[in-house]
């Protein structure tokens, strides 16, 4: 062995025994040569492995170095910093960008910024896009089934039959049918309107869109603005937006995807810390869904020749009702929930007013 | 109560403490770069990220001057990732569909899980080396089903069956679950809860009884009674702490009543709420989890081994509990950025509590005949399902 050769002392394991052998490494002709250390009697046959077939360890600040050879043999570093220096000299340019990035704080800071940007982009566009695609794959009957189950359980817990006169119900239903047909002459997804009232005052003026096209309207909402059924139609238009865009199904997909992503990022320490981002993301997506439904409501009202301005009056009436409830000292947990998922009322009033211009 | 591994008379064993040299800041850097690559590849980078993480952890786990090695190949693991992801999507979406779909999904889950678990163990061990020799997992499929099928079936199937009876309510109008279904769920839950320590013990015996290195295979000598003891003590501990917490709350309310005359009620309220929140998390999450982790690790690893090689684990509850408190607090305060430091700190505490005791020269172990290269499919699958193989 000529003295100019750049060698490295290491430990060689043949993969069949746990006995380490002192070895000397050097690189020549694109091959890694492993020979018994000169100071000892030869304990194994010298061998050569093409550089490309060696799985080299990545450079880290801590930890040992182990290069795997084909067939289960391996070479391990005696002196880690000596190993790294030797690799840099004899195998220049082999280190990946990934290793270089994770070994420099500047690279990591850049990665963190890019990570935040990429996460924001996936959250804003990627995930909704995927969720729309997945939702499109789910047959409509699934929505119908879930919706029927949801209505049945609501009927058992929170709702009772409507007390509105049949002709009022019929008038609203007909007006809404005309409205949907006007905005979607090419045909609209199926929907059906159900009149109900809450079992107690908590539910108040409210409307719900269930998967599969069922829209539940409470009597209190119809009575909130007596004689002004345009606002009721606006609310129905909003709920129809949820139906048309299959928001429930999409949110189901989005929530599972966020939960999945969080569990990948934070593998351990899961349950407790993992739930917060999922809840936050779901709330954010709900607000987006409400905005989309408001846009659909405006489209339907325009098609029916109703000014979106009526919705401003409706929200003011809702605010008055909330104020009354609060003064009455009634439990406002249901309202708190609505606050969290809906965009601020002022923002929505402004949106409908702007749409009326 | 703990039955130690039989040790033949002779010279005292050589003790090799396990060392862990990974650093939180370095793992933080690896984690951030990995996450970025996972996000921009929409998850396809997952196996590469996982291999890098495992290689880092293994290369920093030292026993008698030699670090472990990890040899899994990401390209092979990608296929497993895709299979598992498809399965997971079908399962999670399917279980929202209808009663029949949920039952089918649950059946598939229960039926496949033990096989996946075994595949995962085999892959992980076959790709872990120490002193140039690969480990092996020798458990068979029947053993995996024997250990995992009963608890999985008890936990998942009753709900699926009950969902089916709701589905088939009359006239398409779903009814409430029948009394029979409710009592079935109740009975299964009861058997599951009472049997939990037994199921855990069976699973761990399956795992710890089939680790092999060279010609040596381990076994687990812990009795099921000792595992029950750990759980019973946990219940007692939780009750005691709850009584103490109740006294503390009473005291706080008393002080609050006295302080009511003074000003600064808002601050006092916020402080009280904070104390309640932290106390609640400590009481119902960190304390029981840490207690179980510490006691079970010590029990299970100290009774794992064979005639010439055994482990001894002496993880201390107090320091471990303080470490977890610090971890949760800092993860919360840094919005998650402390997570890699917490993982490394926990791993260090767990690993450095373990000592390997040997009565055989470590140089003279040889590879057992007939080693194979198990498929990578199982490993990523198990990982995506959040399965912790408890190594």
XYZ file of C-alpha atoms in Angstrom:
748
model
C 0.000 0.000 0.000
C 1.620 3.199 -1.114
C 1.818 6.006 1.458
C 0.117 8.538 -0.845
C -3.130 6.550 -0.818
C -5.782 8.247 1.348
C -6.827 5.468 3.716
C -9.182 5.254 6.641
C -9.067 2.821 9.524
C -12.455 1.303 10.251
C -14.170 -1.799 11.556
C -15.394 -4.394 9.130
C -18.214 -6.843 9.888
C -18.729 -9.667 7.424
C -22.461 -9.944 8.200
C -22.137 -13.532 9.461
C -20.445 -12.953 12.780
C -20.538 -10.286 15.451
C -16.730 -10.146 15.522
C -15.306 -6.839 14.307
C -12.184 -6.916 12.116
C -9.742 -4.066 11.892
C -9.822 -2.844 8.323
C -8.309 -0.168 6.174
C -10.440 1.511 3.510
C -9.439 3.285 0.376
C -11.169 4.347 -2.806
C -9.749 3.585 -6.248
C -11.231 3.073 -9.727
C -14.765 3.788 -8.540
C -14.529 1.016 -5.960
C -14.301 0.906 -2.207
C -11.420 -1.370 -1.245
C -11.542 -3.011 2.159
C -8.403 -4.756 3.355
C -7.243 -6.097 6.714
C -5.343 -3.496 8.709
C -1.624 -3.799 8.096
C -0.728 -4.130 11.762
C -2.605 -7.389 12.289
C -2.445 -10.801 10.757
C -4.944 -10.950 7.911
C -8.335 -11.874 9.391
C -10.353 -11.698 6.198
C -9.936 -11.650 2.454
C -9.576 -8.150 0.997
C -12.598 -7.133 -1.048
C -13.730 -4.326 -3.350
C -17.262 -3.013 -3.776
C -18.427 -0.529 -6.429
C -19.026 2.854 -4.766
C -22.592 2.972 -6.106
C -23.507 -0.285 -4.344
C -22.452 0.970 -0.926
C -25.181 2.585 1.178
C -23.250 5.443 2.693
C -24.451 6.956 5.973
C -25.644 10.548 5.997
C -23.489 13.085 7.799
C -24.967 14.128 11.138
C -23.445 15.940 14.083
C -24.185 13.075 16.458
C -24.160 9.335 16.059
C -22.055 6.622 14.506
C -21.318 5.929 10.853
C -22.246 2.647 9.237
C -21.940 1.911 5.541
C -23.841 -1.171 4.378
C -22.378 -3.368 1.693
C -24.324 -5.741 -0.508
C -24.888 -9.128 1.115
C -25.179 -7.908 4.697
C -21.574 -6.925 5.396
C -20.877 -3.472 6.802
C -18.121 -1.028 7.608
C -18.296 1.096 10.738
C -16.386 4.190 11.716
C -13.847 4.108 14.522
C -13.611 7.884 14.578
C -16.647 9.729 13.266
C -15.046 13.053 12.396
C -12.156 11.229 10.706
C -14.725 9.273 8.680
C -16.525 12.461 7.586
C -13.265 14.163 6.574
C -12.147 11.088 4.640
C -15.511 10.870 2.813
C -15.355 14.562 1.916
C -11.837 14.059 0.476
C -12.277 10.784 -1.356
C -15.908 11.002 -2.411
C -16.425 14.705 -3.126
C -19.852 15.898 -4.218
C -21.693 12.824 -2.940
C -23.535 14.677 -0.210
C -27.168 15.424 -1.032
C -28.817 18.837 -0.796
C -31.042 17.414 1.905
C -28.092 16.559 4.151
C -26.470 19.932 3.539
C -29.739 21.730 4.312
C -30.353 19.867 7.531
C -26.795 20.433 8.713
C -27.007 24.224 8.426
C -29.321 26.436 10.465
C -29.691 28.725 7.477
C -30.885 25.822 5.340
C -33.276 24.787 8.082
C -34.632 28.331 8.454
C -35.250 28.445 4.718
C -36.910 25.020 4.886
C -39.109 26.232 7.756
C -40.250 29.269 5.756
C -40.918 27.106 2.697
C -42.693 24.566 4.881
C -45.036 27.220 6.277
C -45.709 28.546 2.772
C -46.294 25.054 1.376
C -48.559 24.139 4.283
C -50.561 27.327 3.785
C -50.870 26.603 0.059
C -51.955 23.012 0.675
C -54.438 24.216 3.274
C -55.805 26.982 1.091
C -55.924 25.277 -2.305
C -54.538 21.731 -2.249
C -56.755 20.141 0.354
C -60.044 21.746 -0.809
C -59.173 20.687 -4.342
C -58.488 17.100 -3.268
C -61.599 17.080 -1.081
C -63.744 18.224 -4.019
C -62.280 15.434 -6.144
C -62.820 12.771 -3.478
C -66.333 14.062 -2.791
C -67.164 13.825 -6.490
C -66.188 10.143 -6.336
C -68.576 9.423 -3.462
C -72.018 8.422 -4.817
C -74.880 10.798 -4.041
C -76.807 7.969 -2.334
C -74.242 8.070 0.462
C -75.140 11.693 1.198
C -78.826 10.773 1.080
C -78.315 7.947 3.573
C -76.337 10.085 5.994
C -78.850 12.916 5.645
C -81.809 10.642 6.393
C -80.052 9.304 9.477
C -79.155 12.800 10.647
C -82.732 14.082 10.224
C -84.114 11.084 12.114
C -81.790 11.684 15.047
C -82.542 15.442 15.040
C -86.262 14.663 15.052
C -85.718 12.535 18.126
C -83.618 15.027 20.038
C -84.048 18.666 19.027
C -86.947 19.064 16.590
C -90.719 18.650 16.520
C -93.231 19.089 13.693
C -93.880 22.555 12.374
C -96.883 24.621 13.520
C -96.895 26.825 10.426
C -100.133 26.865 8.416
C -99.970 24.512 5.441
C -100.499 27.331 2.948
C -97.521 29.304 4.305
C -95.334 26.201 3.950
C -96.624 25.623 0.448
C -96.043 29.269 -0.555
C -92.422 29.221 0.614
C -91.779 25.862 -0.997
C -93.169 27.031 -4.352
C -91.260 30.328 -4.264
C -88.026 28.494 -3.487
C -88.633 25.966 -6.277
C -89.052 28.837 -8.738
C -85.929 30.499 -7.372
C -83.736 27.390 -7.769
C -85.128 26.696 -11.231
C -84.428 30.317 -12.198
C -80.802 30.237 -11.061
C -80.072 26.741 -12.392
C -82.110 26.323 -15.576
C -79.757 23.500 -16.564
C -80.987 21.503 -13.576
C -80.063 21.549 -9.909
C -79.123 18.815 -7.446
C -82.126 17.319 -5.633
C -83.288 19.028 -2.461
C -86.250 18.796 -0.147
C -87.511 21.337 2.312
C -88.609 20.251 5.800
C -90.465 22.571 8.201
C -89.765 21.949 11.886
C -89.603 23.807 15.160
C -87.190 23.452 18.008
C -88.212 21.491 21.100
C -87.142 24.504 23.183
C -86.208 28.127 22.535
C -82.506 27.421 22.188
C -82.633 26.549 18.517
C -84.530 29.744 17.674
C -84.546 31.075 14.123
C -82.396 28.568 12.311
C -81.930 26.633 9.111
C -79.825 23.527 8.488
C -78.594 21.817 5.369
C -78.146 18.060 5.738
C -76.168 15.918 3.320
C -78.310 14.587 0.491
C -80.279 17.783 0.009
C -82.569 17.988 3.028
C -83.002 21.583 4.214
C -84.575 22.076 7.640
C -86.236 25.439 8.332
C -87.511 26.399 11.784
C -90.810 28.184 12.332
C -89.019 30.851 14.373
C -87.002 31.859 11.316
C -90.132 32.268 9.182
C -91.701 34.350 11.978
C -88.607 36.454 12.627
C -89.507 38.993 9.931
C -93.271 38.678 9.570
C -94.444 39.346 6.012
C -90.890 39.383 4.614
C -90.434 36.018 2.970
C -87.668 37.273 0.694
C -85.188 36.975 3.582
C -86.399 33.433 4.233
C -85.683 32.641 0.591
C -82.218 34.183 0.974
C -81.524 31.892 3.931
C -82.804 28.907 1.955
C -80.494 29.961 -0.881
C -77.585 29.856 1.562
C -78.527 26.355 2.713
C -78.993 25.302 -0.907
C -75.394 26.412 -1.460
C -74.263 23.900 1.179
C -76.339 21.228 -0.565
C -75.118 22.003 -4.053
C -71.445 22.086 -3.056
C -71.825 19.010 -0.796
C -70.109 20.844 2.021
C -70.745 18.216 4.697
C -69.079 15.524 2.650
C -66.190 17.795 1.758
C -65.624 18.749 5.356
C -65.618 15.111 6.349
C -62.850 14.456 3.833
C -60.942 17.594 4.805
C -61.086 16.875 8.516
C -59.777 13.320 8.011
C -56.992 14.631 5.795
C -55.919 17.256 8.340
C -55.969 14.694 11.129
C -53.855 12.401 9.011
C -51.317 15.143 8.214
C -51.014 16.137 11.867
C -50.433 12.552 12.929
C -47.606 12.308 10.397
C -45.931 15.521 11.556
C -46.264 14.769 15.270
C -45.991 11.000 15.454
C -45.795 10.741 19.227
C -47.456 13.065 21.723
C -50.480 12.598 19.500
C -53.913 12.691 21.065
C -53.778 15.850 23.092
C -51.607 18.054 20.938
C -52.892 16.666 17.656
C -56.513 17.709 18.165
C -55.956 21.474 18.325
C -54.751 21.927 14.712
C -57.538 19.660 13.448
C -60.197 21.720 15.233
C -58.675 25.017 14.052
C -58.420 23.828 10.457
C -61.978 22.508 10.503
C -63.291 25.824 11.833
C -61.399 27.652 9.098
C -62.855 25.386 6.408
C -66.340 25.874 7.868
C -66.014 29.637 7.533
C -64.928 29.213 3.915
C -67.953 26.983 3.320
C -70.269 29.637 4.812
C -68.811 32.238 2.459
C -69.366 29.960 -0.518
C -72.935 29.328 0.578
C -73.504 33.108 0.919
C -72.309 33.537 -2.666
C -74.791 30.895 -3.818
C -77.535 32.672 -1.875
C -76.770 35.922 -3.704
C -76.865 34.148 -7.060
C -80.281 32.621 -6.293
C -81.711 35.891 -5.011
C -80.524 37.753 -8.089
C -82.105 35.115 -10.334
C -85.383 35.551 -8.443
C -85.165 39.339 -8.596
C -84.725 39.722 -4.831
C -82.287 42.354 -3.578
C -79.530 40.748 -1.417
C -80.093 43.780 0.845
C -82.932 41.871 2.563
C -80.284 39.685 4.162
C -78.820 42.719 5.926
C -82.205 43.279 7.536
C -82.371 39.601 8.401
C -79.001 39.598 10.171
C -79.968 42.691 12.127
C -83.134 40.903 13.223
C -81.054 37.886 14.242
C -78.758 40.143 16.256
C -81.803 41.675 18.019
C -83.068 38.187 18.787
C -79.675 37.213 20.212
C -79.671 40.358 22.322
C -83.106 39.475 23.695
C -81.945 35.966 24.458
C -78.880 37.229 26.286
C -80.938 39.719 28.301
C -83.388 36.953 29.092
C -80.408 35.152 30.624
C -80.976 32.144 28.427
C -78.307 29.605 27.721
C -76.422 30.792 24.661
C -74.191 27.829 23.975
C -75.882 27.187 20.629
C -75.241 30.773 19.618
C -71.624 30.565 20.663
C -71.223 27.639 18.306
C -72.764 29.559 15.428
C -70.385 32.430 16.112
C -67.369 30.178 15.809
C -68.212 28.700 12.429
C -69.890 31.626 10.709
C -67.975 34.685 9.561
C -68.672 37.717 11.714
C -72.174 39.037 11.207
C -70.934 42.533 10.285
C -68.783 41.005 7.569
C -71.752 39.106 6.160
C -74.030 42.154 6.258
C -71.372 44.074 4.340
C -71.095 41.225 1.834
C -74.835 41.158 1.088
C -75.039 44.952 0.938
C -72.161 45.032 -1.538
C -73.891 42.345 -3.595
C -77.006 44.553 -3.726
C -75.113 47.472 -5.292
C -43.771 -11.374 42.094
C -41.534 -10.593 39.157
C -39.990 -13.812 38.002
C -36.526 -13.056 36.767
C -34.834 -14.889 33.958
C -33.132 -18.028 35.272
C -29.481 -17.335 35.588
C -26.955 -20.130 35.847
C -24.408 -19.887 38.603
C -21.108 -18.461 37.515
C -19.303 -15.182 37.161
C -21.453 -12.061 37.338
C -22.741 -10.900 33.958
C -21.095 -8.126 32.009
C -23.208 -4.995 32.088
C -23.524 -2.811 29.005
C -25.546 0.343 29.599
C -27.456 1.633 26.568
C -26.442 5.126 25.466
C -28.362 7.605 23.344
C -26.436 10.495 21.810
C -29.037 12.125 19.552
C -29.662 15.816 20.124
C -32.954 17.662 20.015
C -31.616 20.491 17.899
C -30.245 18.135 15.275
C -33.488 16.154 15.155
C -35.336 19.459 14.830
C -33.333 20.219 11.684
C -33.928 16.739 10.262
C -37.634 17.001 11.093
C -38.176 20.376 9.437
C -36.429 19.371 6.213
C -38.300 16.047 6.163
C -41.650 17.759 6.712
C -41.000 20.207 3.898
C -40.211 17.362 1.520
C -43.302 15.420 2.640
C -45.560 18.421 2.069
C -44.204 19.365 -1.350
C -44.368 15.740 -2.558
C -47.876 15.356 -1.091
C -46.736 12.526 1.116
C -44.726 10.450 -1.351
C -41.517 11.316 0.504
C -42.832 9.652 3.653
C -40.701 6.456 3.432
C -37.503 8.439 2.810
C -38.272 10.675 5.761
C -38.953 7.683 7.929
C -35.727 5.926 6.953
C -33.723 9.072 7.647
C -35.326 9.422 11.061
C -34.776 5.771 11.957
C -31.194 5.867 10.734
C -30.549 8.893 12.912
C -32.126 7.277 15.963
C -30.352 3.963 15.400
C -26.955 5.549 14.721
C -27.271 7.297 18.083
C -28.279 4.248 20.108
C -25.107 2.706 21.487
C -24.665 -0.621 23.215
C -21.160 -1.548 24.315
C -19.512 0.963 21.998
C -21.454 -0.068 18.892
C -24.381 1.846 17.435
C -27.400 0.213 15.871
C -27.892 0.394 12.121
C -31.068 0.694 10.082
C -31.099 -0.769 6.587
C -34.648 -0.370 5.276
C -34.888 0.788 1.677
C -37.315 3.668 1.086
C -38.148 2.731 -2.500
C -39.371 -0.670 -1.308
C -41.336 0.947 1.517
C -43.156 3.295 -0.864
C -45.365 0.494 -2.149
C -46.429 -0.319 1.385
C -47.200 3.350 1.983
C -49.477 3.506 -1.032
C -51.289 0.272 -0.159
C -51.765 1.434 3.406
C -52.960 4.889 2.372
C -55.537 3.384 0.007
C -56.713 1.018 2.713
C -56.922 3.817 5.240
C -58.971 6.057 2.936
C -61.368 3.227 2.136
C -61.668 2.439 5.814
C -62.208 5.967 7.095
C -64.594 7.009 4.339
C -66.266 3.595 4.277
C -67.103 3.653 7.944
C -69.128 6.852 7.394
C -71.190 5.314 4.608
C -73.715 2.764 5.671
C -73.956 0.092 8.289
C -72.889 -2.628 5.889
C -69.884 -0.691 4.623
C -68.831 0.096 8.186
C -69.131 -3.552 9.168
C -67.131 -4.636 6.137
C -64.478 -2.024 6.871
C -64.284 -3.096 10.509
C -64.045 -6.768 9.526
C -61.275 -6.055 7.025
C -59.468 -3.996 9.635
C -59.716 -6.654 12.334
C -58.810 -9.397 9.876
C -55.748 -7.719 8.402
C -54.324 -5.906 11.382
C -52.554 -8.846 13.091
C -50.893 -9.855 9.820
C -49.778 -6.253 9.282
C -48.465 -6.085 12.804
C -46.362 -9.198 12.344
C -45.093 -7.986 8.965
C -44.129 -4.710 10.584
C -42.203 -6.394 13.391
C -40.386 -8.652 10.957
C -39.429 -5.813 8.672
C -38.260 -3.542 11.458
C -36.078 -6.146 13.141
C -34.682 -7.653 9.941
C -33.516 -4.168 8.987
C -31.941 -3.374 12.331
C -28.364 -4.408 12.938
C -25.854 -4.329 15.737
C -22.227 -5.378 15.431
C -22.767 -6.373 11.841
C -25.607 -8.827 12.547
C -29.265 -8.302 11.755
C -31.987 -8.876 14.331
C -34.922 -11.132 13.542
C -38.508 -11.402 14.622
C -39.531 -15.054 14.803
C -43.191 -14.734 15.789
C -45.603 -16.606 13.533
C -48.899 -15.500 12.023
C -50.993 -17.672 14.320
C -49.357 -16.035 17.328
C -50.141 -12.569 15.997
C -53.797 -13.455 15.473
C -53.983 -15.115 18.875
C -52.634 -12.008 20.580
C -54.455 -9.303 18.618
C -57.709 -10.710 17.281
C -59.684 -10.883 20.569
C -59.090 -7.257 21.703
C -59.579 -5.853 18.183
C -62.793 -7.760 17.660
C -64.097 -6.733 21.081
C -63.276 -3.085 20.476
C -64.485 -2.653 16.894
C -67.083 -5.205 15.869
C -69.908 -4.505 18.374
C -70.228 -0.921 17.115
C -70.327 -2.049 13.513
C -72.979 -4.677 14.286
C -75.007 -2.172 16.299
C -74.768 0.305 13.421
C -76.252 -2.379 11.216
C -79.288 -2.876 13.440
C -79.903 0.896 13.410
C -79.645 0.873 9.647
C -82.287 -1.789 9.216
C -84.917 0.132 11.203
C -88.430 -0.135 9.817
C -89.680 1.807 6.835
C -86.291 3.283 6.065
C -86.630 5.403 9.163
C -83.655 4.635 11.357
C -84.463 3.706 14.905
C -82.394 3.970 18.054
C -80.053 1.016 18.627
C -82.048 -1.854 20.044
C -81.676 -2.865 23.657
C -79.945 -6.054 22.533
C -77.368 -4.090 20.530
C -76.762 -1.692 23.415
C -76.231 -4.506 25.866
C -73.928 -6.257 23.381
C -71.773 -3.121 23.169
C -71.824 -2.771 26.934
C -70.807 -6.385 27.501
C -67.994 -6.221 24.950
C -66.697 -2.965 26.428
C -66.708 -4.512 29.887
C -64.795 -7.594 28.721
C -62.387 -5.336 26.840
C -61.671 -3.090 29.819
C -61.347 -5.915 32.329
C -59.240 -7.906 29.888
C -57.031 -5.006 28.782
C -54.010 -5.892 30.961
C -54.308 -9.510 29.849
C -54.459 -8.547 26.155
C -51.517 -6.213 26.603
C -49.542 -8.925 28.352
C -50.316 -11.442 25.587
C -49.244 -8.975 22.916
C -46.008 -8.102 24.688
C -45.271 -11.759 25.322
C -45.715 -12.378 21.608
C -43.324 -9.514 20.817
C -40.663 -9.984 23.500
C -40.743 -13.755 23.098
C -39.691 -13.614 19.466
C -36.798 -11.190 19.247
C -33.736 -12.964 17.951
C -30.116 -11.963 17.443
C -27.617 -14.416 16.027
C -28.627 -17.779 17.460
C -30.179 -16.214 20.564
C -33.874 -15.728 21.071
C -35.492 -13.827 23.914
C -38.532 -14.678 25.966
C -40.720 -12.697 28.327
C -41.006 -14.082 31.831
C -43.390 -11.532 33.353
C -46.617 -12.901 34.848
C -49.959 -11.552 33.772
C -50.701 -10.888 37.458
C -47.927 -8.319 37.639
C -49.383 -6.465 34.650
C -52.760 -6.430 36.423
C -50.946 -5.100 39.479
C -49.604 -2.163 37.468
C -53.076 -1.282 36.205
C -54.672 -1.626 39.646
C -52.003 0.625 41.139
C -52.671 3.114 38.349
C -56.349 3.233 39.281
C -55.430 3.713 42.939
C -52.949 6.446 42.071
C -55.473 8.276 39.910
C -58.095 8.121 42.663
C -55.635 9.429 45.250
C -54.582 12.306 43.023
C -58.213 13.125 42.282
C -58.975 13.371 46.011
C -55.957 15.644 46.472
C -57.000 17.740 43.478
C -60.520 18.011 44.912
C -59.072 19.289 48.187
C -56.940 21.773 46.261
C -59.924 23.031 44.293
C -61.908 23.414 47.507
C -59.050 25.429 48.981
C -58.876 27.658 45.884
C -62.606 28.319 46.006
C -62.266 29.159 49.680
C -59.465 31.628 48.948
C -61.488 32.995 46.049
C -64.430 33.615 48.372
C -62.210 35.531 50.777
C -60.548 37.460 47.960
C -63.912 38.377 46.452
C -64.007 41.658 48.331
C -60.779 42.807 46.744
C -60.206 43.853 43.142
C -58.419 41.879 40.396
C -61.172 39.290 40.093
C -60.515 38.924 36.343
C -56.891 38.009 36.838
C -57.794 35.581 39.601
C -60.405 33.953 37.368
C -57.973 33.517 34.492
C -55.316 32.146 36.812
C -57.774 29.698 38.342
C -58.924 28.521 34.929
C -55.309 28.056 33.835
C -54.577 25.995 36.931
C -57.669 23.882 36.285
C -56.731 23.295 32.638
C -53.123 22.361 33.379
C -54.175 20.285 36.360
C -56.756 18.455 34.285
C -54.274 17.627 31.549
C -51.727 16.512 34.128
C -54.220 14.396 36.005
C -55.994 12.658 33.165
C -53.345 12.491 30.471
C -49.714 12.959 31.468
C -49.768 11.222 34.853
C -51.506 7.967 33.836
C -49.644 7.773 30.531
C -46.237 8.326 32.125
C -47.014 5.935 34.965
C -47.955 3.175 32.537
C -44.974 3.839 30.263
C -42.489 3.737 33.134
C -43.894 0.759 34.997
C -44.534 -1.338 31.908
C -41.142 -0.624 30.365
C -39.381 -1.603 33.580
C -41.509 -4.683 34.051
C -41.399 -5.941 30.478
C -37.778 -5.259 29.621
C -36.400 -6.443 32.954
C -38.025 -9.810 32.351
C -36.926 -10.134 28.726
C -33.942 -12.233 27.805
C -32.543 -15.731 27.918
C -29.836 -17.676 29.729
C -26.897 -15.663 28.410
C -28.410 -12.279 27.663
C -30.984 -10.200 29.469
C -32.130 -6.636 29.897
C -32.544 -4.573 33.004
C -34.683 -1.440 32.877
C -34.745 1.106 35.697
C -36.721 4.087 34.462
C -37.696 6.377 37.363
C -41.221 7.779 37.489
C -40.464 11.137 39.137
C -37.892 12.439 36.633
C -39.871 10.963 33.726
C -43.039 12.712 34.863
C -41.198 16.028 35.220
C -39.737 15.531 31.731
C -43.189 14.919 30.221
C -44.623 17.959 32.013
C -41.846 20.097 30.587
C -42.352 18.563 27.135
C -46.089 19.219 27.003
C -45.712 22.740 28.340
C -42.977 23.669 25.857
C -44.735 22.019 22.900
C -47.796 24.086 23.802
C -45.842 27.328 24.240
C -43.850 26.898 21.005
C -46.912 25.826 18.993
C -45.382 22.450 18.278
C -41.813 23.468 17.425
C -40.479 21.871 20.605
C -41.830 18.488 19.493
C -38.517 17.030 18.189
C -36.750 18.021 21.420
C -39.502 16.304 23.395
C -39.187 13.138 21.330
C -35.418 12.992 21.788
C -35.643 13.730 25.511
C -38.229 11.010 26.042
C -36.297 8.508 23.969
C -33.104 9.272 25.867
C -34.785 8.743 29.227
C -36.308 5.465 28.060
C -33.175 4.061 26.424
C -30.617 5.148 28.980
C -32.613 3.433 31.718
C -31.854 0.089 30.062
C -28.792 -2.072 30.600
C -27.895 -5.173 28.647
C -26.418 -7.974 30.750
C -24.517 -10.690 28.977
C -22.843 -13.937 29.985
C -21.412 -14.706 26.589
C -18.602 -13.055 24.631
C -20.199 -10.535 22.279
C -17.674 -11.342 19.545
C -18.760 -14.926 19.165
C -22.318 -14.657 17.962
C -23.039 -15.790 14.438
C -25.857 -15.381 12.012
C -28.572 -18.003 12.272
C -29.207 -20.062 9.178
C -32.095 -19.282 6.871
C -32.457 -15.539 7.347
C -34.834 -13.944 4.927
C -35.675 -10.447 3.791
C -39.278 -9.779 4.753
C -41.384 -7.483 2.622
C -41.504 -3.807 3.401
C -45.235 -3.545 2.810
C -46.207 -4.170 6.391
C -43.967 -1.655 8.004
C -45.283 1.516 6.441
C -48.803 0.196 6.730
C -48.430 -0.227 10.439
C -46.860 3.202 10.661
C -49.717 4.935 8.921
C -52.208 3.274 11.207
C -50.368 4.762 14.132
C -49.289 1.372 15.349
C -46.568 1.562 17.930
C -44.578 -1.601 17.871
C -43.208 -0.590 21.223
C -39.496 -0.786 20.591
